[in-house]
Coordinates of C-alpha atoms and ligand atoms in Angstrom, one line a residue:
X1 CA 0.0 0.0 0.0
X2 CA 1.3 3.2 -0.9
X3 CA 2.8 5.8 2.0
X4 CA 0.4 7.8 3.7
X5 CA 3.3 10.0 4.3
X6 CA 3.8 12.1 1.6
X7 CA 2.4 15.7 0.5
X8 CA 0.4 14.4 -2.4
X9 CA -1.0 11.3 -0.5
X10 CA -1.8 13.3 2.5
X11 CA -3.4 15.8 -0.1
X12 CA -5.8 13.0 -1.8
X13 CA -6.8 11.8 1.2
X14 CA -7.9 15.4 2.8
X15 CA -9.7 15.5 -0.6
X16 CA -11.3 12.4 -0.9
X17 CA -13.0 12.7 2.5
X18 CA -15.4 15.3 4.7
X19 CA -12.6 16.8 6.8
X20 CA -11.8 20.2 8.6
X21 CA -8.9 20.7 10.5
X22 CA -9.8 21.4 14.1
X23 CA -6.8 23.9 15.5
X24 CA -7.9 22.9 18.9
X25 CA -7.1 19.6 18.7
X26 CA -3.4 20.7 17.4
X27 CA -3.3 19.1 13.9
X28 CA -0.3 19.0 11.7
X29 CA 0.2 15.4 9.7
X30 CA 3.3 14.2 8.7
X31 CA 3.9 14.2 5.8
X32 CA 8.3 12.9 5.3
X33 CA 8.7 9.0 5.2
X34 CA 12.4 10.0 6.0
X35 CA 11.2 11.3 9.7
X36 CA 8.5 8.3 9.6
X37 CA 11.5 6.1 9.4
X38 CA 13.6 7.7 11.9
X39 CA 11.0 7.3 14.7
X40 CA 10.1 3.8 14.1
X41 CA 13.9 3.0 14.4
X42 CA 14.5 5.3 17.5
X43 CA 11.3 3.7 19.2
X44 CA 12.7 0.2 18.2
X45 CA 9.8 -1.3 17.0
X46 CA 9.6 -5.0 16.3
X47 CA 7.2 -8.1 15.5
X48 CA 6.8 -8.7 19.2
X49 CA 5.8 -5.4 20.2
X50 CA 2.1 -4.0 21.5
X51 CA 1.7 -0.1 20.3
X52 CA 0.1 1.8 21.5
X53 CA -0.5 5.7 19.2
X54 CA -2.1 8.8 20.3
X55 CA -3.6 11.0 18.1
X56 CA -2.9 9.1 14.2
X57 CA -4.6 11.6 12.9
X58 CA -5.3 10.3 9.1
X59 CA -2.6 7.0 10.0
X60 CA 0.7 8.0 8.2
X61 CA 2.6 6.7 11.5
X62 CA 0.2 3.8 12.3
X63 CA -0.2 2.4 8.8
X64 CA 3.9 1.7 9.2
X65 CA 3.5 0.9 13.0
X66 CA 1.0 -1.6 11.9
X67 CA 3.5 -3.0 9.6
X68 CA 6.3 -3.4 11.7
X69 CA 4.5 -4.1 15.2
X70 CA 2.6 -7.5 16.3
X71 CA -0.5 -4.9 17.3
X72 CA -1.0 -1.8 17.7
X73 CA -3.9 0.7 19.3
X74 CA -4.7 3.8 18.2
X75 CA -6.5 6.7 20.1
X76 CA -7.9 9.6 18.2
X77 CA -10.1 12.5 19.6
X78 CA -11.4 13.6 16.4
X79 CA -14.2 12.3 15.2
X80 CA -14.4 13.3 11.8
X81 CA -11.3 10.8 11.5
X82 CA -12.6 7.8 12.7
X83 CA -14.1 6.9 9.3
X84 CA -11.1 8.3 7.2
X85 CA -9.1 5.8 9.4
X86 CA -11.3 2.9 9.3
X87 CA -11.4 3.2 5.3
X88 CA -7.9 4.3 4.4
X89 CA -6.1 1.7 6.7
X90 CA -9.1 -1.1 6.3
X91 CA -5.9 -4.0 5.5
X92 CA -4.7 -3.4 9.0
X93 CA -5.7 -6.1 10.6
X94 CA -3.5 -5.8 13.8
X95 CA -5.2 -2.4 14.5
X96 CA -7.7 -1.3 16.3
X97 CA -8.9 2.0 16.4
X98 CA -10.4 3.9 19.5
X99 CA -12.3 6.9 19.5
X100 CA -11.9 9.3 22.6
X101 CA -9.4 11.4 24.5
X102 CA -6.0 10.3 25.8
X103 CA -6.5 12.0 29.0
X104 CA -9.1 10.3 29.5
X105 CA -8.8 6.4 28.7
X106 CA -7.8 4.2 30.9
X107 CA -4.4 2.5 29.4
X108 CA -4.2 0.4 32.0
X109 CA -7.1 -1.3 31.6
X110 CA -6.2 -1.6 27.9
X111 CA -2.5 -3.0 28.6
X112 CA -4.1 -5.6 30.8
X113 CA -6.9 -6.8 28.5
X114 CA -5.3 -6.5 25.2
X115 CA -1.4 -7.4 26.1
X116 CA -1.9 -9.5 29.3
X117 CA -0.5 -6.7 31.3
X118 CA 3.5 -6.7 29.4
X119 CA 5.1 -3.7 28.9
X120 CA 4.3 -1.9 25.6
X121 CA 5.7 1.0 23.7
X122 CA 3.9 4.1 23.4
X123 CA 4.6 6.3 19.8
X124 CA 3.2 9.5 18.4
X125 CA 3.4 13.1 16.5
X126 CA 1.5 14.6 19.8
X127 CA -0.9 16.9 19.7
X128 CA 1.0 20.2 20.9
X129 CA -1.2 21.6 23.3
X130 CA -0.9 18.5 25.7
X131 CA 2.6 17.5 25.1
X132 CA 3.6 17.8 29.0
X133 CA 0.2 16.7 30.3
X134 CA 0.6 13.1 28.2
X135 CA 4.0 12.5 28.5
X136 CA 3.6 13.3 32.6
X137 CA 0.1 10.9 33.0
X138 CA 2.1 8.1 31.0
X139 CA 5.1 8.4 33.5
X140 CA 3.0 8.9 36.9
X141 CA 0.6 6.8 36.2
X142 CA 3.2 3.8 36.4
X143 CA 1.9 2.0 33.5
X144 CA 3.7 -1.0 32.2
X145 CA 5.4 0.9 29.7
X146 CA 9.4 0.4 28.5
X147 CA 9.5 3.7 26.0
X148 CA 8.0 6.4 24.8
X149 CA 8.9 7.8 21.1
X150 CA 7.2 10.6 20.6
X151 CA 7.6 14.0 18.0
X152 CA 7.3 16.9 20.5
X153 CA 8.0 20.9 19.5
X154 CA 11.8 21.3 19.5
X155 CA 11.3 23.7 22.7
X156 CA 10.0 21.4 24.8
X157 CA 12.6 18.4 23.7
X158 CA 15.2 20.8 24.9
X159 CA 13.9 21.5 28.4
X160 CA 13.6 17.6 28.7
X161 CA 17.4 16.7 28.1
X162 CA 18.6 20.0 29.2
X163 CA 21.3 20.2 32.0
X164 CA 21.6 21.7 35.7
X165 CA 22.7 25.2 35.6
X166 CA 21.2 25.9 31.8
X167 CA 18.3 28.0 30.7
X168 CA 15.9 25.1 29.3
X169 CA 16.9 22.9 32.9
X170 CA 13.5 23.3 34.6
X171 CA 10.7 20.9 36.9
X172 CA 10.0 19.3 33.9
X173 CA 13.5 17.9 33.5
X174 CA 14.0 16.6 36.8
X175 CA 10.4 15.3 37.1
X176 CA 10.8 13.5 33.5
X177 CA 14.4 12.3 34.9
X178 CA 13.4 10.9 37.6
X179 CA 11.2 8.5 35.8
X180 CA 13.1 8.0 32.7
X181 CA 16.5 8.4 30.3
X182 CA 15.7 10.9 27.7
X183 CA 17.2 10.9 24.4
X184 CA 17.1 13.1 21.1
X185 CA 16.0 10.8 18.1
X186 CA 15.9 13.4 15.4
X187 CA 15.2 17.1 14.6
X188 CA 12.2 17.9 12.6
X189 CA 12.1 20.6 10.6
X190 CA 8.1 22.4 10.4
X191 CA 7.9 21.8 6.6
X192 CA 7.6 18.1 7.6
X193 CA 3.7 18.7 8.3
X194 CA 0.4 19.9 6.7
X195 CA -0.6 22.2 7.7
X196 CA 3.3 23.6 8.7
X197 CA 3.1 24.6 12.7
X198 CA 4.6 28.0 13.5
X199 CA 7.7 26.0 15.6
X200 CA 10.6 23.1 14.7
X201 CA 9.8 19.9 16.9
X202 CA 11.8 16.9 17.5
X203 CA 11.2 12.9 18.5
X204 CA 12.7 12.0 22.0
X205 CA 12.6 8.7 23.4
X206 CA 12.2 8.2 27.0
X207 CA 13.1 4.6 28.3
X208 CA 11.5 4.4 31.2
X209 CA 13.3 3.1 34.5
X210 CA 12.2 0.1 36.2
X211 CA 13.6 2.1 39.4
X212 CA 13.5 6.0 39.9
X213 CA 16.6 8.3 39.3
X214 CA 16.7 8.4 42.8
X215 CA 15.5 7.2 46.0
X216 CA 13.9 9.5 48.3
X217 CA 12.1 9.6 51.6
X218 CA 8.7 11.4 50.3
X219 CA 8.1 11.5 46.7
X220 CA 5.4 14.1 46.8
X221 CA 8.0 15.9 48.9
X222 CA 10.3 15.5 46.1
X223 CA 8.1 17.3 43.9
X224 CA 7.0 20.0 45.5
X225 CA 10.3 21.0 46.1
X226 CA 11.1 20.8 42.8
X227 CA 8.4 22.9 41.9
X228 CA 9.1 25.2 44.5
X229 CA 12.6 25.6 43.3
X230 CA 11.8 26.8 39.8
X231 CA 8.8 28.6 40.8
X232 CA 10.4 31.6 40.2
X233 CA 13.9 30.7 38.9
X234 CA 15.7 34.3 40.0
X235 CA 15.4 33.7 43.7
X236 CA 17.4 32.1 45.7
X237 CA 16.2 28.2 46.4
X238 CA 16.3 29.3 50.2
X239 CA 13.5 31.8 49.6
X240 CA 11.5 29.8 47.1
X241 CA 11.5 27.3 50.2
X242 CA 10.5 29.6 52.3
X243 CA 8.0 31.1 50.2
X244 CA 6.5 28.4 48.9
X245 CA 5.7 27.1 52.4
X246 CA 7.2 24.3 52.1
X247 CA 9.0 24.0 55.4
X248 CA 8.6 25.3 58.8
X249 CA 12.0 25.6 59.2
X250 CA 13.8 29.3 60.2
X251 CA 16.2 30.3 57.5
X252 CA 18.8 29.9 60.2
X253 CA 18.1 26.0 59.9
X254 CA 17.6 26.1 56.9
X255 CA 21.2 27.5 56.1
X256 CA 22.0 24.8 58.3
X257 CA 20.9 21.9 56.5
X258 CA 22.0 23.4 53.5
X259 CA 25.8 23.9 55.0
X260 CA 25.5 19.9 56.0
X261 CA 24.7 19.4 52.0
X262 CA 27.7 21.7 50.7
X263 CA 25.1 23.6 49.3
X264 CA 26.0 27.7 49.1
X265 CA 23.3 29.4 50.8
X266 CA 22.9 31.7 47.7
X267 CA 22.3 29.1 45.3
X268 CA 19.9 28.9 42.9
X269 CA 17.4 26.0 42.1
X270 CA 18.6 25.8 38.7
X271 CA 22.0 24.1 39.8
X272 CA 20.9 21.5 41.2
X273 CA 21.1 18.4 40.0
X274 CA 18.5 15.2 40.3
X275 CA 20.5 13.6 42.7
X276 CA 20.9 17.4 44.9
X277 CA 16.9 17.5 45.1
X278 CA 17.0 14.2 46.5
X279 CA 19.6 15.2 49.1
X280 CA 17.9 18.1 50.2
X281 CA 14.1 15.8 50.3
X282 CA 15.3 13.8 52.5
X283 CA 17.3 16.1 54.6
X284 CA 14.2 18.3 55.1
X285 CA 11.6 14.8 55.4
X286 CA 13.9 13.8 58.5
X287 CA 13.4 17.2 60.2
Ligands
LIG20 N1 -0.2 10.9 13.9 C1 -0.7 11.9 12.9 C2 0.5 12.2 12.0 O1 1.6 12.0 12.5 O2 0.3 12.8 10.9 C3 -1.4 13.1 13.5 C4 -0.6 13.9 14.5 S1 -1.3 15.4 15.0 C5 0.1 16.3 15.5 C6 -2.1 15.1 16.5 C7 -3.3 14.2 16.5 O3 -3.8 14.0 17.8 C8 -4.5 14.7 15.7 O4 -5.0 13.7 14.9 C9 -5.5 15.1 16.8 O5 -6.8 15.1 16.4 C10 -5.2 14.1 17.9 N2 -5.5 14.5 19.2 C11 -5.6 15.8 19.8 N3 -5.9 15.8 21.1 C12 -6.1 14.4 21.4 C13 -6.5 13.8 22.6 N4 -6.7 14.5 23.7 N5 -6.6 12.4 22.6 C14 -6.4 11.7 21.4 N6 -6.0 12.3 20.3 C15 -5.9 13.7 20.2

């Protein structure tokens, strides 16, 4: 069957069928087999493997998923391209299609029924305006899960591999850290889509970890602190602690615990490091 992935396929198919593209539901298809190619080689996909796809749009990534992948499940909001689907990737027959939202399925009951509970690999072009709200429900959640490849805007890939001390090093880095090894896949330039976004995105991979990052005391804790630190990146960590409520602690203890974790007392959130937040959780959990 011929590529989905192409300009003038992607243009028949638009034609051929009742569609409007929905801006709220952040749709740009892909339209480059050479980016198609890259992601089903970064996520590793093999005969043995249960895929699961959010948002295929009008299937240019699941027809090939479906071709390389012993099954694969596909979630899509829109309505409108539940029938384009059904029709234009009808010779799938390791594919099921599911209409509703992301956010709101519940994966784990799908893992469980459909792949007996075994880890499977989550791939997708995401939908831009809930890039960080997927990519965090997949990794909280705890889902059997071993990766997830997914195109993201370039921005947003560099705040998740960023390092302490740099601009893009933010909550999101140290929360997606702690649940999982990110890597770059590929840069994607925005004249890979119809209709071209306004930004350049990127596929990461995040293998997930079968242990966190790091082991601390209090994960909520953990977080919070996190979030504190970078709630307003400028300040001092010290203040943002203090600020933020989020211990009862004078700033005269404070400094204390922070002298007992080589930690200047002027330092910023922004340098610290995964393993640092931990350090400081569980020094503040044992007060
Ligand atoms: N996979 C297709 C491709 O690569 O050409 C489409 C990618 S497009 C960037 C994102 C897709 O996600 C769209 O088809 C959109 O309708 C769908 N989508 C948006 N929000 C969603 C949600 N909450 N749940 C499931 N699908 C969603």
């Amino acid at each position: 069957m011929e590529l989905i992935a192409s300009a003038s396929k992607t243009k028949e198919i638009l034609n051929k069928y009742p569609f409007v593209f929905r801006k709220k539901y952040g749709q740009n298809f892909l339209i480059d087999s050479h980016v198609l190619n890259k992601i089903i080689e970064g996520a590793e996909i093999g005969r043995e493997d249960f895929v699961l796809e959010i948002g295929p749009g009008i299937g240019s990534l699941t027809q090939v998923l479906s071709r390389e992948a012993k099954k694969v499940v596909a979630v899509e909001i829109d309505s409108q391209l539940i029938p384009i689907l059904e029709d234009v990737l009808k010779e799938c027959d390791n594919l099921e299609i599911i209409h509703g939202d992301i956010l709101k399925t519940d994966i784990k009951k799908i893992i469980e029924e459909k792949n007996n509970n075994q880890p499977i690999k989550v791939v997708a072009n995401l939908p831009y305006y809930i890039t960080t709200p997927i990519i965090m429900m997949l990794l909280e959640n705890k889902l059997p899960v071993s990766s997830i490849t997914v195109m993201i805007q370039k921005e947003v890939a560099d705040r998740l591999i960023a390092r302490p001390g740099t601009k893009d090093y933010g909550a999101i880095t140290v929360a997606v850290n702690y649940y999982a090894v990110p890597y770059l896949v590929a840069n994607v330039p925005r004249n890979c889509f119809i209709p071209r976004p306004n930004v350049d995105s990127a596929v990461i991979k995040l293998e997930l970890r079968s242990e966190a990052a790091v082991e601390v005391k209090d994960e909520e804790l953990f977080f919070k602190i996190v979030k504190a630190a970078f709630s307003q990146r400028r300040k001092k960590l010290m203040n943002n602690l203090i600020s933020q409520e989020i211990t009862d602690l004078s700033k005269d203890e404070l400094a204390l615990i922070f002298s007992q974790l080589a930690f200047d007392e002027n330092i910023r959130g922004e340098m610290l490091s995964i393993e640092d937040f931990a350090r400081l959780t569980n020094a503040l959990k044992k007060e």
